[in-house]
mmCIF file of C-alpha atoms and ligand atoms in Angstrom:
data_model
loop_
_atom_site.group_PDB
_atom_site.id
_atom_site.type_symbol
_atom_site.label_atom_id
_atom_site.label_comp_id
_atom_site.label_asym_id
_atom_site.label_seq_id
_atom_site.Cartn_x
_atom_site.Cartn_y
_atom_site.Cartn_z
ATOM 1 C CA GLY A 1204 -14.815 -65.903 53.673
ATOM 2 C CA ALA A 1205 -11.975 -67.738 52.044
ATOM 3 C CA LYS A 1206 -12.683 -66.062 48.743
ATOM 4 C CA THR A 1207 -12.151 -62.517 50.056
ATOM 5 C CA THR A 1208 -8.916 -63.544 51.795
ATOM 6 C CA GLU A 1209 -7.648 -65.094 48.622
ATOM 7 C CA LYS A 1210 -8.468 -61.932 46.736
ATOM 8 C CA SER A 1211 -6.686 -59.587 49.126
ATOM 9 C CA LEU A 1212 -3.586 -61.800 49.214
ATOM 10 C CA ASP A 1213 -3.549 -61.924 45.459
ATOM 11 C CA LYS A 1214 -2.282 -58.360 44.917
ATOM 12 C CA LYS A 1215 -2.213 -57.618 41.217
ATOM 13 C CA PRO A 1216 1.393 -57.179 40.111
ATOM 14 C CA ILE A 1217 2.206 -53.898 38.404
ATOM 15 C CA ASP A 1218 2.579 -54.076 34.638
ATOM 16 C CA TYR A 1219 5.409 -51.593 34.203
ATOM 17 C CA GLN A 1220 4.936 -51.453 30.440
ATOM 18 C CA GLU A 1221 1.487 -50.039 31.206
ATOM 19 C CA VAL A 1222 3.063 -47.426 33.462
ATOM 20 C CA TYR A 1223 5.534 -46.624 30.678
ATOM 21 C CA ASN A 1224 2.687 -46.185 28.194
ATOM 22 C CA ALA A 1225 0.797 -43.902 30.591
ATOM 23 C CA ILE A 1226 3.877 -41.689 31.027
ATOM 24 C CA ALA A 1227 4.506 -41.646 27.263
ATOM 25 C CA ASP A 1228 0.960 -40.376 26.945
ATOM 26 C CA ILE A 1229 1.567 -37.224 29.032
ATOM 27 C CA LEU A 1230 4.982 -36.205 27.593
ATOM 28 C CA GLU A 1231 3.679 -33.914 24.897
ATOM 29 C CA ASP A 1232 2.522 -30.490 26.052
ATOM 30 C CA ASN A 1233 2.608 -27.651 23.587
ATOM 31 C CA ASP A 1234 2.377 -25.063 26.370
ATOM 32 C CA TYR A 1235 5.517 -26.324 28.099
ATOM 33 C CA ASP A 1236 9.028 -25.257 26.975
ATOM 34 C CA ASP A 1237 9.721 -26.852 23.587
ATOM 35 C CA GLY A 1238 6.557 -28.970 23.568
ATOM 36 C CA SER A 1239 7.572 -31.875 25.810
ATOM 37 C CA ILE A 1240 7.973 -32.469 29.548
ATOM 38 C CA GLY A 1241 10.366 -35.330 28.701
ATOM 39 C CA PRO A 1242 13.595 -33.370 29.329
ATOM 40 C CA VAL A 1243 12.634 -32.257 32.834
ATOM 41 C CA LEU A 1244 11.622 -35.854 33.669
ATOM 42 C CA VAL A 1245 15.113 -37.009 32.617
ATOM 43 C CA ARG A 1246 16.577 -34.345 34.926
ATOM 44 C CA LEU A 1247 14.325 -35.568 37.780
ATOM 45 C CA ALA A 1248 15.525 -39.169 37.336
ATOM 46 C CA TRP A 1249 19.138 -37.963 37.266
ATOM 47 C CA HIS A 1250 18.924 -35.703 40.336
ATOM 48 C CA ALA A 1251 17.130 -38.428 42.302
ATOM 49 C CA SER A 1252 19.995 -40.843 41.468
ATOM 50 C CA GLY A 1253 23.076 -38.621 41.285
ATOM 51 C CA THR A 1254 23.194 -37.990 45.035
ATOM 52 C CA TYR A 1255 24.768 -41.426 45.479
ATOM 53 C CA ASP A 1256 28.007 -41.737 47.438
ATOM 54 C CA ASP A 1257 29.824 -44.996 46.807
ATOM 55 C CA VAL A 1258 31.893 -44.719 50.008
ATOM 56 C CA THR A 1259 29.048 -44.311 52.521
ATOM 57 C CA LYS A 1260 26.519 -46.085 50.249
ATOM 58 C CA THR A 1261 24.042 -43.267 50.865
ATOM 59 C CA GLY A 1262 21.838 -41.346 48.429
ATOM 60 C CA GLY A 1263 20.584 -42.531 45.061
ATOM 61 C CA SER A 1264 17.073 -43.104 43.766
ATOM 62 C CA ASN A 1265 16.031 -45.507 46.535
ATOM 63 C CA GLY A 1266 13.811 -43.642 48.985
ATOM 64 C CA ALA A 1267 12.874 -40.814 46.603
ATOM 65 C CA THR A 1268 13.978 -38.413 49.346
ATOM 66 C CA MET A 1269 13.659 -35.378 47.048
ATOM 67 C CA ARG A 1270 9.966 -35.359 48.079
ATOM 68 C CA PHE A 1271 11.066 -34.025 51.466
ATOM 69 C CA ASP A 1272 12.767 -30.903 52.787
ATOM 70 C CA PRO A 1273 15.608 -30.113 52.880
ATOM 71 C CA GLU A 1274 16.404 -32.032 49.642
ATOM 72 C CA ALA A 1275 13.414 -30.547 47.776
ATOM 73 C CA LEU A 1276 14.867 -27.111 48.539
ATOM 74 C CA HIS A 1277 18.441 -27.798 47.373
ATOM 75 C CA GLY A 1278 19.341 -25.210 44.722
ATOM 76 C CA ALA A 1279 20.269 -27.930 42.228
ATOM 77 C CA ASN A 1280 16.667 -29.201 42.395
ATOM 78 C CA ASN A 1281 15.062 -25.877 41.432
ATOM 79 C CA GLY A 1282 12.236 -26.521 38.969
ATOM 80 C CA LEU A 1283 11.910 -30.228 39.682
ATOM 81 C CA ALA A 1284 8.683 -29.810 41.689
ATOM 82 C CA ILE A 1285 7.082 -29.338 38.259
ATOM 83 C CA ALA A 1286 8.356 -32.755 37.139
ATOM 84 C CA ARG A 1287 7.197 -34.434 40.348
ATOM 85 C CA GLU A 1288 3.739 -32.863 40.077
ATOM 86 C CA ARG A 1289 3.334 -33.886 36.445
ATOM 87 C CA LEU A 1290 3.814 -37.511 37.513
ATOM 88 C CA MET A 1291 1.133 -37.430 40.229
ATOM 89 C CA PRO A 1292 -1.719 -38.574 37.939
ATOM 90 C CA ILE A 1293 0.423 -41.612 37.034
ATOM 91 C CA LYS A 1294 1.054 -42.320 40.734
ATOM 92 C CA GLN A 1295 -2.716 -42.115 41.322
ATOM 93 C CA LYS A 1296 -3.387 -44.499 38.459
ATOM 94 C CA PHE A 1297 -0.741 -46.994 39.684
ATOM 95 C CA PRO A 1298 -0.671 -46.399 43.470
ATOM 96 C CA GLU A 1299 1.461 -49.495 44.128
ATOM 97 C CA ILE A 1300 4.515 -48.117 42.332
ATOM 98 C CA SER A 1301 7.135 -46.451 44.547
ATOM 99 C CA TYR A 1302 8.132 -42.867 43.786
ATOM 100 C CA GLY A 1303 11.710 -43.962 43.164
ATOM 101 C CA ASP A 1304 10.595 -46.520 40.598
ATOM 102 C CA LEU A 1305 8.175 -44.020 39.035
ATOM 103 C CA TRP A 1306 10.747 -41.223 38.654
ATOM 104 C CA THR A 1307 13.436 -43.469 37.183
ATOM 105 C CA LEU A 1308 10.972 -45.195 34.860
ATOM 106 C CA ALA A 1309 9.815 -41.747 33.707
ATOM 107 C CA GLY A 1310 13.420 -40.848 32.812
ATOM 108 C CA VAL A 1311 13.757 -44.060 30.818
ATOM 109 C CA CYS A 1312 10.435 -43.432 29.090
ATOM 110 C CA ALA A 1313 11.387 -39.862 28.136
ATOM 111 C CA VAL A 1314 14.763 -40.885 26.671
ATOM 112 C CA GLN A 1315 13.180 -43.674 24.624
ATOM 113 C CA GLU A 1316 10.149 -41.704 23.443
ATOM 114 C CA LEU A 1317 12.307 -38.754 22.366
ATOM 115 C CA GLY A 1318 14.285 -41.042 20.080
ATOM 116 C CA GLY A 1319 17.001 -42.430 22.346
ATOM 117 C CA PRO A 1320 18.138 -45.996 22.967
ATOM 118 C CA THR A 1321 16.272 -48.673 24.934
ATOM 119 C CA ILE A 1322 17.334 -48.512 28.590
ATOM 120 C CA PRO A 1323 17.037 -51.713 30.643
ATOM 121 C CA TRP A 1324 15.078 -50.936 33.836
ATOM 122 C CA ARG A 1325 13.938 -52.943 36.839
ATOM 123 C CA PRO A 1326 11.721 -52.149 39.839
ATOM 124 C CA GLY A 1327 12.832 -52.371 43.465
ATOM 125 C CA ARG A 1328 13.128 -48.885 44.964
ATOM 126 C CA GLN A 1329 11.370 -48.436 48.304
ATOM 127 C CA ASP A 1330 10.048 -45.083 49.469
ATOM 128 C CA ALA A 1331 11.446 -43.433 52.574
ATOM 129 C CA LEU A 1332 8.756 -42.359 55.031
ATOM 130 C CA ASP A 1333 10.326 -39.016 55.936
ATOM 131 C CA GLY A 1334 13.277 -36.748 55.205
ATOM 132 C CA LYS A 1335 15.709 -38.374 57.653
ATOM 133 C CA SER A 1336 17.677 -39.975 54.818
ATOM 134 C CA CYS A 1337 17.801 -36.808 52.694
ATOM 135 C CA THR A 1338 21.311 -36.311 51.340
ATOM 136 C CA PRO A 1339 23.345 -33.224 52.296
ATOM 137 C CA ASP A 1340 23.330 -30.328 49.817
ATOM 138 C CA GLY A 1341 26.217 -30.162 47.351
ATOM 139 C CA ARG A 1342 26.311 -33.708 45.983
ATOM 140 C CA LEU A 1343 25.150 -32.745 42.481
ATOM 141 C CA PRO A 1344 27.555 -31.006 40.094
ATOM 142 C CA ASP A 1345 28.006 -27.236 40.077
ATOM 143 C CA ALA A 1346 27.962 -25.990 36.472
ATOM 144 C CA THR A 1347 30.138 -22.959 37.252
ATOM 145 C CA GLN A 1348 33.083 -25.204 38.150
ATOM 146 C CA GLY A 1349 35.702 -27.031 36.060
ATOM 147 C CA GLU A 1350 36.717 -30.553 34.998
ATOM 148 C CA ARG A 1351 38.307 -31.279 38.386
ATOM 149 C CA HIS A 1352 34.976 -30.758 40.190
ATOM 150 C CA VAL A 1353 33.072 -32.810 37.583
ATOM 151 C CA ARG A 1354 35.492 -35.704 38.162
ATOM 152 C CA ASP A 1355 35.209 -35.399 41.964
ATOM 153 C CA VAL A 1356 31.411 -35.582 41.827
ATOM 154 C CA PHE A 1357 31.076 -38.449 39.323
ATOM 155 C CA TYR A 1358 33.990 -40.510 40.692
ATOM 156 C CA ARG A 1359 32.150 -40.331 44.056
ATOM 157 C CA MET A 1360 29.191 -42.077 42.358
ATOM 158 C CA GLY A 1361 31.552 -44.667 40.849
ATOM 159 C CA PHE A 1362 31.795 -43.491 37.227
ATOM 160 C CA ASN A 1363 34.912 -43.199 35.026
ATOM 161 C CA ASP A 1364 35.767 -40.514 32.446
ATOM 162 C CA GLN A 1365 34.123 -42.334 29.526
ATOM 163 C CA GLU A 1366 30.922 -42.830 31.537
ATOM 164 C CA ILE A 1367 30.880 -39.168 32.605
ATOM 165 C CA VAL A 1368 31.049 -38.034 28.975
ATOM 166 C CA ALA A 1369 28.388 -40.558 27.895
ATOM 167 C CA LEU A 1370 26.025 -39.295 30.619
ATOM 168 C CA ALA A 1371 26.587 -35.659 29.629
ATOM 169 C CA GLY A 1372 25.009 -36.427 26.244
ATOM 170 C CA ALA A 1373 21.622 -36.222 27.976
ATOM 171 C CA HIS A 1374 22.032 -32.481 27.458
ATOM 172 C CA SER A 1375 20.944 -33.215 23.922
ATOM 173 C CA LEU A 1376 17.569 -32.815 25.667
ATOM 174 C CA GLY A 1377 16.044 -29.766 27.275
ATOM 175 C CA ARG A 1378 17.211 -26.343 28.218
ATOM 176 C CA CYS A 1379 18.420 -24.109 31.013
ATOM 177 C CA HIS A 1380 15.981 -21.739 32.707
ATOM 178 C CA PRO A 1381 17.238 -18.430 34.222
ATOM 179 C CA ASP A 1382 14.806 -18.771 37.153
ATOM 180 C CA ARG A 1383 16.000 -22.324 37.948
ATOM 181 C CA SER A 1384 19.782 -22.375 37.412
ATOM 182 C CA GLY A 1385 20.605 -18.866 36.212
ATOM 183 C CA PHE A 1386 21.647 -20.243 32.807
ATOM 184 C CA GLU A 1387 19.604 -19.815 29.658
ATOM 185 C CA GLY A 1388 18.875 -21.800 26.507
ATOM 186 C CA PRO A 1389 19.163 -25.289 24.982
ATOM 187 C CA TRP A 1390 22.446 -27.013 24.062
ATOM 188 C CA GLN A 1391 21.480 -27.357 20.418
ATOM 189 C CA GLU A 1392 18.548 -26.536 18.164
ATOM 190 C CA ALA A 1393 16.455 -29.711 18.614
ATOM 191 C CA PRO A 1394 16.000 -30.060 22.409
ATOM 192 C CA THR A 1395 13.209 -32.646 22.218
ATOM 193 C CA LEU A 1396 15.234 -35.128 20.151
ATOM 194 C CA PHE A 1397 17.705 -37.493 21.790
ATOM 195 C CA THR A 1398 20.698 -37.519 19.403
ATOM 196 C CA ASN A 1399 24.489 -37.098 19.485
ATOM 197 C CA GLU A 1400 24.190 -33.490 18.281
ATOM 198 C CA TYR A 1401 25.319 -32.273 21.716
ATOM 199 C CA TYR A 1402 28.819 -33.688 21.142
ATOM 200 C CA LYS A 1403 29.063 -32.297 17.611
ATOM 201 C CA ALA A 1404 28.015 -28.873 18.876
ATOM 202 C CA LEU A 1405 30.465 -28.972 21.785
ATOM 203 C CA ARG A 1406 33.355 -30.131 19.580
ATOM 204 C CA ASP A 1407 32.773 -28.172 16.376
ATOM 205 C CA ARG A 1408 31.224 -24.810 17.172
ATOM 206 C CA LYS A 1409 32.927 -21.621 18.282
ATOM 207 C CA TRP A 1410 31.840 -20.902 21.851
ATOM 208 C CA ILE A 1411 32.008 -17.378 23.222
ATOM 209 C CA LYS A 1412 31.585 -16.294 26.813
ATOM 210 C CA LYS A 1413 28.419 -14.360 27.578
ATOM 211 C CA THR A 1414 26.656 -13.027 30.683
ATOM 212 C CA VAL A 1415 22.994 -13.965 31.153
ATOM 213 C CA LYS A 1416 21.124 -10.676 31.563
ATOM 214 C CA ASP A 1417 18.594 -11.716 34.213
ATOM 215 C CA SER A 1418 20.933 -13.655 36.490
ATOM 216 C CA GLY A 1419 24.442 -12.360 35.842
ATOM 217 C CA ALA A 1420 25.630 -15.958 35.275
ATOM 218 C CA SER A 1421 28.512 -16.592 32.877
ATOM 219 C CA GLN A 1422 27.870 -19.136 30.108
ATOM 220 C CA PHE A 1423 29.063 -19.833 26.559
ATOM 221 C CA VAL A 1424 27.032 -19.296 23.391
ATOM 222 C CA ASP A 1425 27.496 -20.432 19.802
ATOM 223 C CA LYS A 1426 29.052 -17.613 17.781
ATOM 224 C CA ASN A 1427 26.691 -18.388 14.883
ATOM 225 C CA ASN A 1428 23.583 -19.016 16.974
ATOM 226 C CA PRO A 1429 23.691 -17.298 20.382
ATOM 227 C CA GLU A 1430 20.390 -18.979 21.304
ATOM 228 C CA VAL A 1431 22.259 -22.207 22.072
ATOM 229 C CA MET A 1432 24.633 -22.545 24.974
ATOM 230 C CA MET A 1433 27.205 -24.540 26.924
ATOM 231 C CA LEU A 1434 27.876 -24.475 30.660
ATOM 232 C CA PRO A 1435 31.306 -23.421 31.978
ATOM 233 C CA ALA A 1436 31.820 -27.005 33.255
ATOM 234 C CA GLU A 1437 31.246 -28.359 29.733
ATOM 235 C CA ILE A 1438 33.729 -25.990 28.071
ATOM 236 C CA ALA A 1439 36.219 -27.088 30.743
ATOM 237 C CA MET A 1440 35.524 -30.736 29.800
ATOM 238 C CA LYS A 1441 36.002 -29.976 26.111
ATOM 239 C CA ASN A 1442 39.430 -28.529 26.982
ATOM 240 C CA ASP A 1443 40.423 -31.638 28.970
ATOM 241 C CA LYS A 1444 42.453 -34.146 26.927
ATOM 242 C CA GLU A 1445 40.867 -37.312 28.314
ATOM 243 C CA PHE A 1446 37.277 -35.996 28.253
ATOM 244 C CA SER A 1447 37.679 -34.567 24.731
ATOM 245 C CA LYS A 1448 38.770 -37.980 23.422
ATOM 246 C CA HIS A 1449 35.351 -39.399 24.397
ATOM 247 C CA ILE A 1450 33.486 -36.297 23.168
ATOM 248 C CA ASN A 1451 35.105 -36.956 19.796
ATOM 249 C CA THR A 1452 34.104 -40.643 19.828
ATOM 250 C CA TYR A 1453 30.441 -39.814 20.473
ATOM 251 C CA ALA A 1454 30.421 -36.911 17.986
ATOM 252 C CA ASN A 1455 31.622 -39.376 15.357
ATOM 253 C CA SER A 1456 29.238 -42.219 16.192
ATOM 254 C CA GLU A 1457 25.672 -41.877 17.405
ATOM 255 C CA GLU A 1458 25.494 -45.667 17.494
ATOM 256 C CA LYS A 1459 28.372 -45.872 19.982
ATOM 257 C CA PHE A 1460 26.802 -43.074 22.036
ATOM 258 C CA PHE A 1461 23.441 -44.878 22.200
ATOM 259 C CA GLU A 1462 25.092 -48.157 23.189
ATOM 260 C CA ASP A 1463 27.139 -46.537 25.970
ATOM 261 C CA PHE A 1464 24.373 -44.204 27.162
ATOM 262 C CA SER A 1465 22.003 -47.129 27.620
ATOM 263 C CA LYS A 1466 24.475 -48.879 29.924
ATOM 264 C CA VAL A 1467 25.505 -45.839 31.913
ATOM 265 C CA PHE A 1468 22.003 -44.381 32.402
ATOM 266 C CA ASN A 1469 20.860 -47.795 33.654
ATOM 267 C CA LYS A 1470 23.847 -47.826 36.039
ATOM 268 C CA LEU A 1471 23.037 -44.299 37.282
ATOM 269 C CA LEU A 1472 19.404 -45.156 37.997
ATOM 270 C CA GLU A 1473 20.389 -48.299 39.928
ATOM 271 C CA LEU A 1474 23.015 -46.726 42.224
ATOM 272 C CA GLY A 1475 22.340 -47.772 45.820
ATOM 273 C CA VAL A 1476 19.100 -49.621 45.072
ATOM 274 C CA PRO A 1477 18.678 -52.723 47.288
ATOM 275 C CA PHE A 1478 17.544 -55.180 44.600
ATOM 276 C CA GLN A 1479 16.516 -58.663 45.747
ATOM 277 C CA GLY A 1480 18.054 -60.146 42.616
ATOM 278 C CA ASN A 1481 14.864 -61.712 41.266
ATOM 279 C CA GLU A 1482 13.377 -58.564 39.714
ATOM 280 C CA ARG A 1483 12.359 -58.816 36.096
ATOM 281 C CA VAL A 1484 14.452 -56.593 33.819
ATOM 282 C CA TYR A 1485 12.198 -54.633 31.482
ATOM 283 C CA HIS A 1486 13.093 -53.509 27.979
ATOM 284 C CA PHE A 1487 10.164 -51.193 27.324
ATOM 285 C CA LYS A 1488 8.550 -51.097 23.927
ATOM 286 C CA PRO A 1489 8.461 -47.525 22.574
ATOM 287 C CA THR A 1490 4.944 -46.292 21.768
ATOM 288 C CA THR A 1491 6.314 -44.641 18.622
ATOM 289 C CA ALA A 1492 7.380 -46.927 15.809
HETATM 290 FE FE1 CCH B 2955 22.179 -31.488 33.489
HETATM 291 N N1 CCH B 2955 21.803 -29.507 33.788
HETATM 292 N N2 CCH B 2955 24.028 -31.283 34.317
HETATM 293 N N3 CCH B 2955 22.487 -33.483 33.280
HETATM 294 N N4 CCH B 2955 20.301 -31.680 32.738
HETATM 295 C C1 CCH B 2955 20.684 -28.837 33.458
HETATM 296 C C2 CCH B 2955 19.572 -29.337 32.784
HETATM 297 C C3 CCH B 2955 19.451 -30.657 32.391
HETATM 298 C C4 CCH B 2955 24.590 -30.123 34.758
HETATM 299 C C5 CCH B 2955 23.954 -28.898 34.879
HETATM 300 C C6 CCH B 2955 22.674 -28.639 34.397
HETATM 301 C C7 CCH B 2955 23.613 -34.155 33.657
HETATM 302 C C8 CCH B 2955 24.808 -33.586 34.094
HETATM 303 C C9 CCH B 2955 24.974 -32.263 34.383
HETATM 304 C C10 CCH B 2955 19.782 -32.846 32.189
HETATM 305 C C11 CCH B 2955 20.309 -34.112 32.331
HETATM 306 C C12 CCH B 2955 21.557 -34.400 32.868
HETATM 307 C C13 CCH B 2955 20.803 -27.482 33.886
HETATM 308 C C14 CCH B 2955 19.744 -26.416 33.685
HETATM 309 C C15 CCH B 2955 22.041 -27.349 34.456
HETATM 310 C C16 CCH B 2955 22.645 -26.089 35.037
HETATM 311 C C17 CCH B 2955 18.629 -26.511 34.732
HETATM 312 C C18 CCH B 2955 17.563 -25.485 34.464
HETATM 313 O O1 CCH B 2955 17.890 -24.287 34.455
HETATM 314 O O2 CCH B 2955 16.404 -25.866 34.219
HETATM 315 C C19 CCH B 2955 25.977 -30.363 35.100
HETATM 316 C C20 CCH B 2955 26.948 -29.325 35.626
HETATM 317 C C21 CCH B 2955 26.220 -31.692 34.855
HETATM 318 C C22 CCH B 2955 27.474 -32.480 34.989
HETATM 319 O O3 CCH B 2955 28.527 -31.994 35.355
HETATM 320 C C23 CCH B 2955 23.372 -35.571 33.534
HETATM 321 C C24 CCH B 2955 24.378 -36.665 33.914
HETATM 322 C C25 CCH B 2955 22.093 -35.720 33.048
HETATM 323 C C26 CCH B 2955 21.314 -36.974 32.734
HETATM 324 C C27 CCH B 2955 21.875 -38.133 32.433
HETATM 325 C C28 CCH B 2955 18.577 -32.535 31.444
HETATM 326 C C29 CCH B 2955 17.727 -33.515 30.631
HETATM 327 C C30 CCH B 2955 18.374 -31.153 31.566
HETATM 328 C C31 CCH B 2955 17.265 -30.329 30.931
HETATM 329 C C32 CCH B 2955 16.117 -30.115 31.897
HETATM 330 C C33 CCH B 2955 14.997 -29.287 31.332
HETATM 331 O O4 CCH B 2955 14.178 -28.844 32.142
HETATM 332 O O5 CCH B 2955 14.890 -29.094 30.117
#
């Protein structure tokens, strides 16, 4: 009767802090890479969002089109099936959340839980039903290229030089995998801690060119610790006057980096999302004190 109708109309709203807590709970895994799946979740959130094109207003995290071929098969997305699969138990626990909201929230959660700044986040992404709105291959940056290419790709999304450098600091987290990108190793020695060490490493260490044995890819390694690396695109950025100015700023001030990263990561995750305007903005409480 009336009671049942009332009940079915009264859909329980999602408590996104609960979703955040559930993701925080699955980050640690001592059998995976450096002990956390956080870094690959940040990469998932970024690759879902970084397909945005500000001219045609296509791409971005709305739709979560990376679930479908051909986008799932784009070379840049190698290894991200792992990240998507790891989030399936969360999707099952909170079936009302869209994949786009889930992936971006997971990126926010990983940054915060690994010691980074609070990132404002709001829901509103709607899932595409098929791969028709998959973006064409080639929208994400190619690490073998130089500063010109990096600018082309990020200007297309609507970012400026300072924002590009602030976003790159996410490479404080995680590592390259020869079977995913051809590159190998983390950017500094603490890949599960979100800090400004990436900028200090890039600015202050002596980087020497080296070929990755398994893949033949060219990368740069620290002369004093060849386990850590930089991509050709990053060495090109270091050698660019305008980019290096911002690298220096963030190497000198972790506080400034955190402040700017929070804004620009939020902007990245919201590119192309059709918000209604009345969504609540969440500032998630970290589970760690
Ligand atoms: Fe990145 N990134 N990224 N990246 N990335 C890789 C891994 C991570 C580039 C290339 C690569 C951003 C920008 C760029 C992460 C976050 C961000 C890898 C290794 C390559 C190559 C993939 C592998 O082998 O597993 C290039 C080029 C650019 C810009 O020009 C931005 C922006 C972000 C986020 C804000 C994270 C995190 C990882 C580590 C993933 C992991 O599995 O550990």
